[in-house]
């Protein structure tokens, strides 16, 4: 599973403001949150357009990571420069995941367009199990080491430390998300996607090919997932066939937190979730007087989610869907 | 003069900047057929939704049978005795006609989970009574031969009738019909008119939203006209028909 | 429902009863392991029918159902094990477990049931994870759950001197521990089947169906949708709690590992794959999905050996792979489940024809 970067559990009293630790946790949270955001976008695009929780999306991310490991490691062993091997690994992961996303939709979900609401959900769960076990057959049960693609450079700012990898993750996710926003709001495909999300029937009457739009959502979401997968691998330096599950779950939580179906919501939800988790893990000991330790990190995501939905039932940025009589 | 059953007191509702209802006050008397008409978008259905608790009014409120109606509690409106049909028929599509009416008895019956589990005498008796009453009501609206068909397989006219039967199953004091004649041909409209008059004869007050002005004027004791969310006039049909503002509302703009 | 059974259905019931009685003895010929597998299948039938009230009847998508099972299991474990030195009797703890699970159901349900379907799904999922994480970590500073090690040496079910573990003679027949549990589980399963059947054809069951079909219309005829949803949720939770208690007693051991998200998903899959809301379908789904992985566990390895003469693929992953594929294929070719209610089947075929 994921290995979290945790600061040592705080035993000291709270009387001193620990700005450096606070900043450190914000930075860690921002990095983790950027990854959540990228994965959350994949969930939210598919949900926004066809109302499906694509449970297998976390597995797509996992396969992205594992493909990169295989390709990059092989090339590095063959004597290629690390940068070339890394880029080759990344591009093959993106291509494989795009094909996988397209195939998933085409083979598993498309035949179920008119099926009862829960049918595609079970299919998605089934595909998630299939992909996990295919990955286990191909890559084995053990943890795999992710090759070092970026030099280990450390920076320090106001007492907080961060690495080149962390900077890279935040910058690349930011650029990718900006690109996605341009795609959705400035291109014909993006307009078709928004129209289909609003009302599939009307959109198809206006000449939008809904099959193409749905395929596009899967393909783009999977590409983002592959990118996120590479980032996870670079950041944590290990990968495993089960890594997609919790990551997918958190990312989906982030998407719901922001208001599912809403791109900006997924991004904000992802980053927010990352930061909340990091801060929570850092301070839970102090907050509860040592009663709860940082191993409760994983519950923050869900507690925040439940609390937010209690007060904002459509998520932070979701549109209010009123009942119509 | 009969007692006032429902009094709307300065009911206001807006959606964003659009004022759908502007301080509408009107009163429906016990035993009458009361028509609510107005051009498209005049606020008729909004008024209905406020009254039956689906919308929360932004101002004003309703008195029903002598006590205020609680806003935002549709199931309580039904319990107090207000039943409604919907403009775009809302039946339980995959339940049979009989089951649709049986569900309508929910608010007047009591069996809970324990009753269902143990099937005691009281529960069995109540269940039999529910079924009997539902069958009677299907007979009343004359679709008893469709009892075991799924609601969605009924013809349009029969669906309208079924929706009325379901509403009647809640034993309403006030039955609100939202455009019941929409999409009906002349014969069906005529039958509907007989049905509505029959229901009133049997003691239920009726509020009717309708586009078919002829039907409303022929059937209603009193009529209110809404335009742009405001009440234009509330009077007997003969007066309403001749009112200059009403003629303008329908012909103008 | 007629009070007098016609001869044919009486014969059918007699046949089923005979089969149910014979089953644990037949299974025992393959070893006690098969009786245990059978017991789990029935426990899953119980759980799936409990979830069916929530998902199938009231239409609420619950992905954290296992949390209630966990609550029941730990309630039993804590009140009948050396962990706290308490050894309360089975018939006292089971209702307590149900009540505690019910309490958690209401606690989670009352603020969240107004959420629309998929949001409710993720909230319940989150709740399930929260419960599991607490079970995993509540061993410090006060040791409540004993953390990941779980609780061991849990008391077996006992009525007076009659204990459900170990072999004993009943009416001249020698019954093993698992076989005794089998009969207890069958009794519980019959109980939950009867409750499901009776609820479905009751005032409450109709109201649930109405809410599922059209919530606004349901409100308009006076159904208190919030309370009825909460009722379904609480009932489902209570059944989960009971199942958890039996699980605890039967295993003699609980740990957080048994209550992972995948378990919730499995139970939901049983309900949907079998035929949501249709009781025979749900039973079929539960039996198939609990037995299939076990059959595969024993079948996949030898089959590979026979076909290829060596183990080509790790049997554990192959078995899960086949299981996942089975889920996908059933949903592809039987979208309403393997054995849907007649109405639902018709509904789907009409929709298909209409969609073209």
mmCIF file of N, CA, C and O in Angstrom, chain C residues 242-305:
data_model
loop_
_atom_site.group_PDB
_atom_site.id
_atom_site.type_symbol
_atom_site.label_atom_id
_atom_site.label_comp_id
_atom_site.label_asym_id
_atom_site.label_seq_id
_atom_site.Cartn_x
_atom_site.Cartn_y
_atom_site.Cartn_z
ATOM 1 N N UNK C 242 -26.874 -8.696 13.962
ATOM 2 C CA UNK C 242 -27.139 -10.083 14.354
ATOM 3 C C UNK C 242 -26.171 -11.029 13.640
ATOM 4 O O UNK C 242 -25.542 -11.899 14.255
ATOM 5 N N UNK C 243 -26.023 -10.820 12.327
ATOM 6 C CA UNK C 243 -25.127 -11.674 11.548
ATOM 7 C C UNK C 243 -23.707 -11.597 12.115
ATOM 8 O O UNK C 243 -23.015 -12.614 12.228
ATOM 9 N N UNK C 244 -23.306 -10.395 12.488
ATOM 10 C CA UNK C 244 -21.974 -10.222 13.045
ATOM 11 C C UNK C 244 -21.786 -11.021 14.324
ATOM 12 O O UNK C 244 -20.745 -11.660 14.526
ATOM 13 N N UNK C 245 -22.796 -11.000 15.194
ATOM 14 C CA UNK C 245 -22.717 -11.756 16.434
ATOM 15 C C UNK C 245 -22.537 -13.238 16.171
ATOM 16 O O UNK C 245 -21.690 -13.902 16.789
ATOM 17 N N UNK C 246 -23.319 -13.768 15.230
ATOM 18 C CA UNK C 246 -23.222 -15.194 14.922
ATOM 19 C C UNK C 246 -21.843 -15.508 14.357
ATOM 20 O O UNK C 246 -21.213 -16.514 14.709
ATOM 21 N N UNK C 247 -21.363 -14.617 13.501
ATOM 22 C CA UNK C 247 -20.039 -14.789 12.903
ATOM 23 C C UNK C 247 -18.970 -14.898 13.992
ATOM 24 O O UNK C 247 -18.125 -15.797 13.984
ATOM 25 N N UNK C 248 -19.037 -13.974 14.953
ATOM 26 C CA UNK C 248 -18.083 -13.944 16.063
ATOM 27 C C UNK C 248 -18.066 -15.267 16.806
ATOM 28 O O UNK C 248 -17.014 -15.856 17.060
ATOM 29 N N UNK C 249 -19.272 -15.738 17.149
ATOM 30 C CA UNK C 249 -19.383 -16.953 17.948
ATOM 31 C C UNK C 249 -18.889 -18.160 17.163
ATOM 32 O O UNK C 249 -18.200 -19.025 17.687
ATOM 33 N N UNK C 250 -19.228 -18.178 15.878
ATOM 34 C CA UNK C 250 -18.894 -19.322 15.044
ATOM 35 C C UNK C 250 -17.387 -19.410 14.836
ATOM 36 O O UNK C 250 -16.800 -20.487 14.907
ATOM 37 N N UNK C 251 -16.749 -18.252 14.598
ATOM 38 C CA UNK C 251 -15.318 -18.238 14.322
ATOM 39 C C UNK C 251 -14.490 -18.345 15.585
ATOM 40 O O UNK C 251 -13.378 -18.826 15.565
ATOM 41 N N UNK C 252 -15.011 -17.794 16.677
ATOM 42 C CA UNK C 252 -14.239 -17.721 17.909
ATOM 43 C C UNK C 252 -13.150 -16.671 17.840
ATOM 44 O O UNK C 252 -12.325 -16.554 18.733
ATOM 45 N N UNK C 253 -13.159 -15.882 16.765
ATOM 46 C CA UNK C 253 -12.073 -14.939 16.549
ATOM 47 C C UNK C 253 -12.560 -13.831 15.625
ATOM 48 O O UNK C 253 -13.231 -14.112 14.633
ATOM 49 N N UNK C 254 -12.298 -12.576 15.974
ATOM 50 C CA UNK C 254 -12.584 -11.486 15.029
ATOM 51 C C UNK C 254 -11.368 -10.571 14.931
ATOM 52 O O UNK C 254 -10.650 -10.368 15.907
ATOM 53 N N UNK C 255 -11.167 -10.048 13.735
ATOM 54 C CA UNK C 255 -10.145 -9.015 13.560
ATOM 55 C C UNK C 255 -10.642 -8.057 12.486
ATOM 56 O O UNK C 255 -11.508 -8.411 11.688
ATOM 57 N N UNK C 256 -10.104 -6.841 12.474
ATOM 58 C CA UNK C 256 -10.614 -5.840 11.532
ATOM 59 C C UNK C 256 -10.532 -6.297 10.084
ATOM 60 O O UNK C 256 -11.284 -5.823 9.233
ATOM 61 N N UNK C 257 -9.637 -7.207 9.810
ATOM 62 C CA UNK C 257 -9.440 -7.663 8.440
ATOM 63 C C UNK C 257 -10.717 -8.219 7.808
ATOM 64 O O UNK C 257 -10.901 -8.133 6.603
ATOM 65 N N UNK C 258 -11.582 -8.795 8.644
ATOM 66 C CA UNK C 258 -12.805 -9.400 8.107
ATOM 67 C C UNK C 258 -13.822 -8.353 7.668
ATOM 68 O O UNK C 258 -14.857 -8.695 7.109
ATOM 69 N N UNK C 259 -13.563 -7.078 7.950
ATOM 70 C CA UNK C 259 -14.604 -6.080 7.704
ATOM 71 C C UNK C 259 -14.129 -4.990 6.746
ATOM 72 O O UNK C 259 -14.411 -3.823 6.913
ATOM 73 N N UNK C 260 -13.391 -5.415 5.733
ATOM 74 C CA UNK C 260 -12.871 -4.440 4.781
ATOM 75 C C UNK C 260 -13.955 -4.065 3.782
ATOM 76 O O UNK C 260 -14.988 -4.716 3.666
ATOM 77 N N UNK C 261 -13.677 -3.011 3.051
ATOM 78 C CA UNK C 261 -14.627 -2.502 2.072
ATOM 79 C C UNK C 261 -15.048 -3.561 1.064
ATOM 80 O O UNK C 261 -16.210 -3.626 0.648
ATOM 81 N N UNK C 262 -14.110 -4.428 0.702
ATOM 82 C CA UNK C 262 -14.422 -5.419 -0.321
ATOM 83 C C UNK C 262 -15.567 -6.322 0.144
ATOM 84 O O UNK C 262 -16.378 -6.794 -0.655
ATOM 85 N N UNK C 263 -15.681 -6.503 1.468
ATOM 86 C CA UNK C 263 -16.793 -7.314 1.992
ATOM 87 C C UNK C 263 -18.128 -6.614 1.751
ATOM 88 O O UNK C 263 -19.101 -7.239 1.336
ATOM 89 N N UNK C 264 -18.186 -5.321 2.014
ATOM 90 C CA UNK C 264 -19.405 -4.558 1.731
ATOM 91 C C UNK C 264 -19.772 -4.686 0.271
ATOM 92 O O UNK C 264 -20.934 -4.890 -0.094
ATOM 93 N N UNK C 265 -18.745 -4.572 -0.559
ATOM 94 C CA UNK C 265 -18.976 -4.623 -1.995
ATOM 95 C C UNK C 265 -19.477 -6.000 -2.412
ATOM 96 O O UNK C 265 -20.381 -6.119 -3.234
ATOM 97 N N UNK C 266 -18.914 -7.033 -1.789
ATOM 98 C CA UNK C 266 -19.361 -8.388 -2.103
ATOM 99 C C UNK C 266 -20.836 -8.575 -1.780
ATOM 100 O O UNK C 266 -21.580 -9.155 -2.568
ATOM 101 N N UNK C 267 -21.254 -8.053 -0.630
ATOM 102 C CA UNK C 267 -22.647 -8.255 -0.239
ATOM 103 C C UNK C 267 -23.564 -7.496 -1.187
ATOM 104 O O UNK C 267 -24.606 -7.996 -1.615
ATOM 105 N N UNK C 268 -23.149 -6.274 -1.551
ATOM 106 C CA UNK C 268 -23.939 -5.528 -2.518
ATOM 107 C C UNK C 268 -23.998 -6.287 -3.842
ATOM 108 O O UNK C 268 -25.060 -6.379 -4.477
ATOM 109 N N UNK C 269 -22.865 -6.852 -4.245
ATOM 110 C CA UNK C 269 -22.826 -7.607 -5.498
ATOM 111 C C UNK C 269 -23.788 -8.793 -5.444
ATOM 112 O O UNK C 269 -24.461 -9.098 -6.428
ATOM 113 N N UNK C 270 -23.876 -9.436 -4.286
ATOM 114 C CA UNK C 270 -24.811 -10.559 -4.141
ATOM 115 C C UNK C 270 -26.241 -10.098 -4.404
ATOM 116 O O UNK C 270 -27.009 -10.745 -5.106
ATOM 117 N N UNK C 271 -26.580 -8.946 -3.815
ATOM 118 C CA UNK C 271 -27.947 -8.438 -3.961
ATOM 119 C C UNK C 271 -28.232 -8.097 -5.420
ATOM 120 O O UNK C 271 -29.259 -8.485 -5.983
ATOM 121 N N UNK C 272 -27.317 -7.373 -6.048
ATOM 122 C CA UNK C 272 -27.571 -6.899 -7.405
ATOM 123 C C UNK C 272 -27.466 -8.038 -8.414
ATOM 124 O O UNK C 272 -28.292 -8.163 -9.317
ATOM 125 N N UNK C 273 -26.452 -8.871 -8.248
ATOM 126 C CA UNK C 273 -26.245 -9.951 -9.188
ATOM 127 C C UNK C 273 -27.392 -10.961 -9.137
ATOM 128 O O UNK C 273 -27.797 -11.521 -10.145
ATOM 129 N N UNK C 274 -27.933 -11.168 -7.956
ATOM 130 C CA UNK C 274 -29.020 -12.123 -7.827
ATOM 131 C C UNK C 274 -30.315 -11.581 -8.421
ATOM 132 O O UNK C 274 -31.033 -12.274 -9.115
ATOM 133 N N UNK C 275 -30.588 -10.317 -8.163
ATOM 134 C CA UNK C 275 -31.835 -9.709 -8.637
ATOM 135 C C UNK C 275 -32.404 -8.853 -7.531
ATOM 136 O O UNK C 275 -33.129 -9.325 -6.667
ATOM 137 N N UNK C 276 -32.014 -7.578 -7.575
ATOM 138 C CA UNK C 276 -32.319 -6.671 -6.477
ATOM 139 C C UNK C 276 -33.806 -6.641 -6.125
ATOM 140 O O UNK C 276 -34.645 -6.544 -7.009
ATOM 141 N N UNK C 277 -34.103 -6.745 -4.858
ATOM 142 C CA UNK C 277 -35.482 -6.633 -4.421
ATOM 143 C C UNK C 277 -36.263 -7.935 -4.565
ATOM 144 O O UNK C 277 -37.359 -8.054 -4.049
ATOM 145 N N UNK C 278 -35.708 -8.904 -5.281
ATOM 146 C CA UNK C 278 -36.415 -10.176 -5.469
ATOM 147 C C UNK C 278 -35.777 -11.215 -4.550
ATOM 148 O O UNK C 278 -34.617 -11.586 -4.745
ATOM 149 N N UNK C 279 -36.534 -11.677 -3.563
ATOM 150 C CA UNK C 279 -35.943 -12.469 -2.496
ATOM 151 C C UNK C 279 -35.254 -13.759 -2.980
ATOM 152 O O UNK C 279 -34.099 -14.003 -2.623
ATOM 153 N N UNK C 280 -35.915 -14.573 -3.832
ATOM 154 C CA UNK C 280 -35.202 -15.774 -4.310
ATOM 155 C C UNK C 280 -33.920 -15.416 -5.052
ATOM 156 O O UNK C 280 -32.902 -16.111 -4.923
ATOM 157 N N UNK C 281 -33.958 -14.328 -5.805
ATOM 158 C CA UNK C 281 -32.770 -13.902 -6.542
ATOM 159 C C UNK C 281 -31.632 -13.542 -5.605
ATOM 160 O O UNK C 281 -30.482 -13.929 -5.830
ATOM 161 N N UNK C 282 -31.966 -12.796 -4.552
ATOM 162 C CA UNK C 282 -30.932 -12.385 -3.599
ATOM 163 C C UNK C 282 -30.305 -13.608 -2.938
ATOM 164 O O UNK C 282 -29.085 -13.693 -2.770
ATOM 165 N N UNK C 283 -31.143 -14.590 -2.607
ATOM 166 C CA UNK C 283 -30.618 -15.817 -1.992
ATOM 167 C C UNK C 283 -29.661 -16.510 -2.958
ATOM 168 O O UNK C 283 -28.545 -16.892 -2.596
ATOM 169 N N UNK C 284 -30.098 -16.615 -4.204
ATOM 170 C CA UNK C 284 -29.255 -17.249 -5.221
ATOM 171 C C UNK C 284 -27.920 -16.507 -5.336
ATOM 172 O O UNK C 284 -26.847 -17.125 -5.368
ATOM 173 N N UNK C 285 -27.999 -15.167 -5.406
ATOM 174 C CA UNK C 285 -26.781 -14.370 -5.538
ATOM 175 C C UNK C 285 -25.832 -14.612 -4.379
ATOM 176 O O UNK C 285 -24.624 -14.799 -4.569
ATOM 177 N N UNK C 286 -26.380 -14.656 -3.164
ATOM 178 C CA UNK C 286 -25.535 -14.839 -1.985
ATOM 179 C C UNK C 286 -24.870 -16.211 -2.007
ATOM 180 O O UNK C 286 -23.676 -16.341 -1.741
ATOM 181 N N UNK C 287 -25.644 -17.238 -2.350
ATOM 182 C CA UNK C 287 -25.083 -18.586 -2.357
ATOM 183 C C UNK C 287 -23.998 -18.695 -3.429
ATOM 184 O O UNK C 287 -22.882 -19.166 -3.167
ATOM 185 N N UNK C 288 -24.312 -18.204 -4.630
ATOM 186 C CA UNK C 288 -23.344 -18.312 -5.723
ATOM 187 C C UNK C 288 -22.049 -17.583 -5.403
ATOM 188 O O UNK C 288 -20.961 -18.120 -5.540
ATOM 189 N N UNK C 289 -22.187 -16.323 -4.977
ATOM 190 C CA UNK C 289 -20.984 -15.516 -4.792
ATOM 191 C C UNK C 289 -20.165 -15.954 -3.585
ATOM 192 O O UNK C 289 -18.977 -15.664 -3.508
ATOM 193 N N UNK C 290 -20.784 -16.645 -2.636
ATOM 194 C CA UNK C 290 -19.964 -17.092 -1.517
ATOM 195 C C UNK C 290 -19.338 -18.451 -1.810
ATOM 196 O O UNK C 290 -18.253 -18.749 -1.330
ATOM 197 N N UNK C 291 -20.014 -19.256 -2.614
ATOM 198 C CA UNK C 291 -19.473 -20.593 -2.885
ATOM 199 C C UNK C 291 -18.490 -20.588 -4.060
ATOM 200 O O UNK C 291 -17.470 -21.263 -4.016
ATOM 201 N N UNK C 292 -18.807 -19.768 -5.075
ATOM 202 C CA UNK C 292 -17.968 -19.769 -6.282
ATOM 203 C C UNK C 292 -16.480 -19.568 -5.983
ATOM 204 O O UNK C 292 -15.645 -20.341 -6.454
ATOM 205 N N UNK C 293 -16.116 -18.546 -5.189
ATOM 206 C CA UNK C 293 -14.678 -18.372 -4.931
ATOM 207 C C UNK C 293 -14.065 -19.588 -4.246
ATOM 208 O O UNK C 293 -12.904 -19.922 -4.501
ATOM 209 N N UNK C 294 -14.846 -20.276 -3.404
ATOM 210 C CA UNK C 294 -14.322 -21.452 -2.709
ATOM 211 C C UNK C 294 -14.137 -22.616 -3.676
ATOM 212 O O UNK C 294 -13.137 -23.323 -3.631
ATOM 213 N N UNK C 295 -15.146 -22.790 -4.545
ATOM 214 C CA UNK C 295 -15.033 -23.851 -5.546
ATOM 215 C C UNK C 295 -13.813 -23.578 -6.410
ATOM 216 O O UNK C 295 -13.014 -24.476 -6.707
ATOM 217 N N UNK C 296 -13.644 -22.319 -6.782
ATOM 218 C CA UNK C 296 -12.495 -21.964 -7.606
ATOM 219 C C UNK C 296 -11.198 -22.209 -6.844
ATOM 220 O O UNK C 296 -10.208 -22.654 -7.404
ATOM 221 N N UNK C 297 -11.232 -21.909 -5.544
ATOM 222 C CA UNK C 297 -10.030 -22.100 -4.739
ATOM 223 C C UNK C 297 -9.562 -23.560 -4.835
ATOM 224 O O UNK C 297 -8.380 -23.833 -4.990
ATOM 225 N N UNK C 298 -10.527 -24.477 -4.745
ATOM 226 C CA UNK C 298 -10.152 -25.884 -4.774
ATOM 227 C C UNK C 298 -10.009 -26.413 -6.191
ATOM 228 O O UNK C 298 -9.373 -27.433 -6.407
ATOM 229 N N UNK C 299 -10.642 -25.711 -7.146
ATOM 230 C CA UNK C 299 -10.694 -26.268 -8.497
ATOM 231 C C UNK C 299 -9.620 -25.765 -9.439
ATOM 232 O O UNK C 299 -9.155 -26.488 -10.320
ATOM 233 N N UNK C 300 -9.207 -24.513 -9.266
ATOM 234 C CA UNK C 300 -8.353 -23.883 -10.262
ATOM 235 C C UNK C 300 -6.972 -24.519 -10.333
ATOM 236 O O UNK C 300 -6.446 -24.768 -11.415
ATOM 237 N N UNK C 301 -6.388 -24.804 -9.171
ATOM 238 C CA UNK C 301 -5.045 -25.373 -9.154
ATOM 239 C C UNK C 301 -4.985 -26.726 -9.848
ATOM 240 O O UNK C 301 -4.260 -26.890 -10.846
ATOM 241 N N UNK C 302 -5.761 -27.704 -9.366
ATOM 242 C CA UNK C 302 -5.755 -29.035 -9.991
ATOM 243 C C UNK C 302 -6.091 -28.984 -11.479
ATOM 244 O O UNK C 302 -5.498 -29.728 -12.269
ATOM 245 N N UNK C 303 -6.982 -28.082 -11.858
ATOM 246 C CA UNK C 303 -7.371 -27.990 -13.260
ATOM 247 C C UNK C 303 -6.171 -27.594 -14.110
ATOM 248 O O UNK C 303 -5.922 -28.158 -15.173
ATOM 249 N N UNK C 304 -5.401 -26.631 -13.618
ATOM 250 C CA UNK C 304 -4.208 -26.210 -14.350
ATOM 251 C C UNK C 304 -3.211 -27.352 -14.473
ATOM 252 O O UNK C 304 -2.616 -27.562 -15.527
ATOM 253 N N UNK C 305 -3.056 -28.057 -13.363
ATOM 254 C CA UNK C 305 -2.131 -29.184 -13.382
ATOM 255 C C UNK C 305 -2.561 -30.194 -14.433
ATOM 256 O O UNK C 305 -1.746 -30.718 -15.189
#
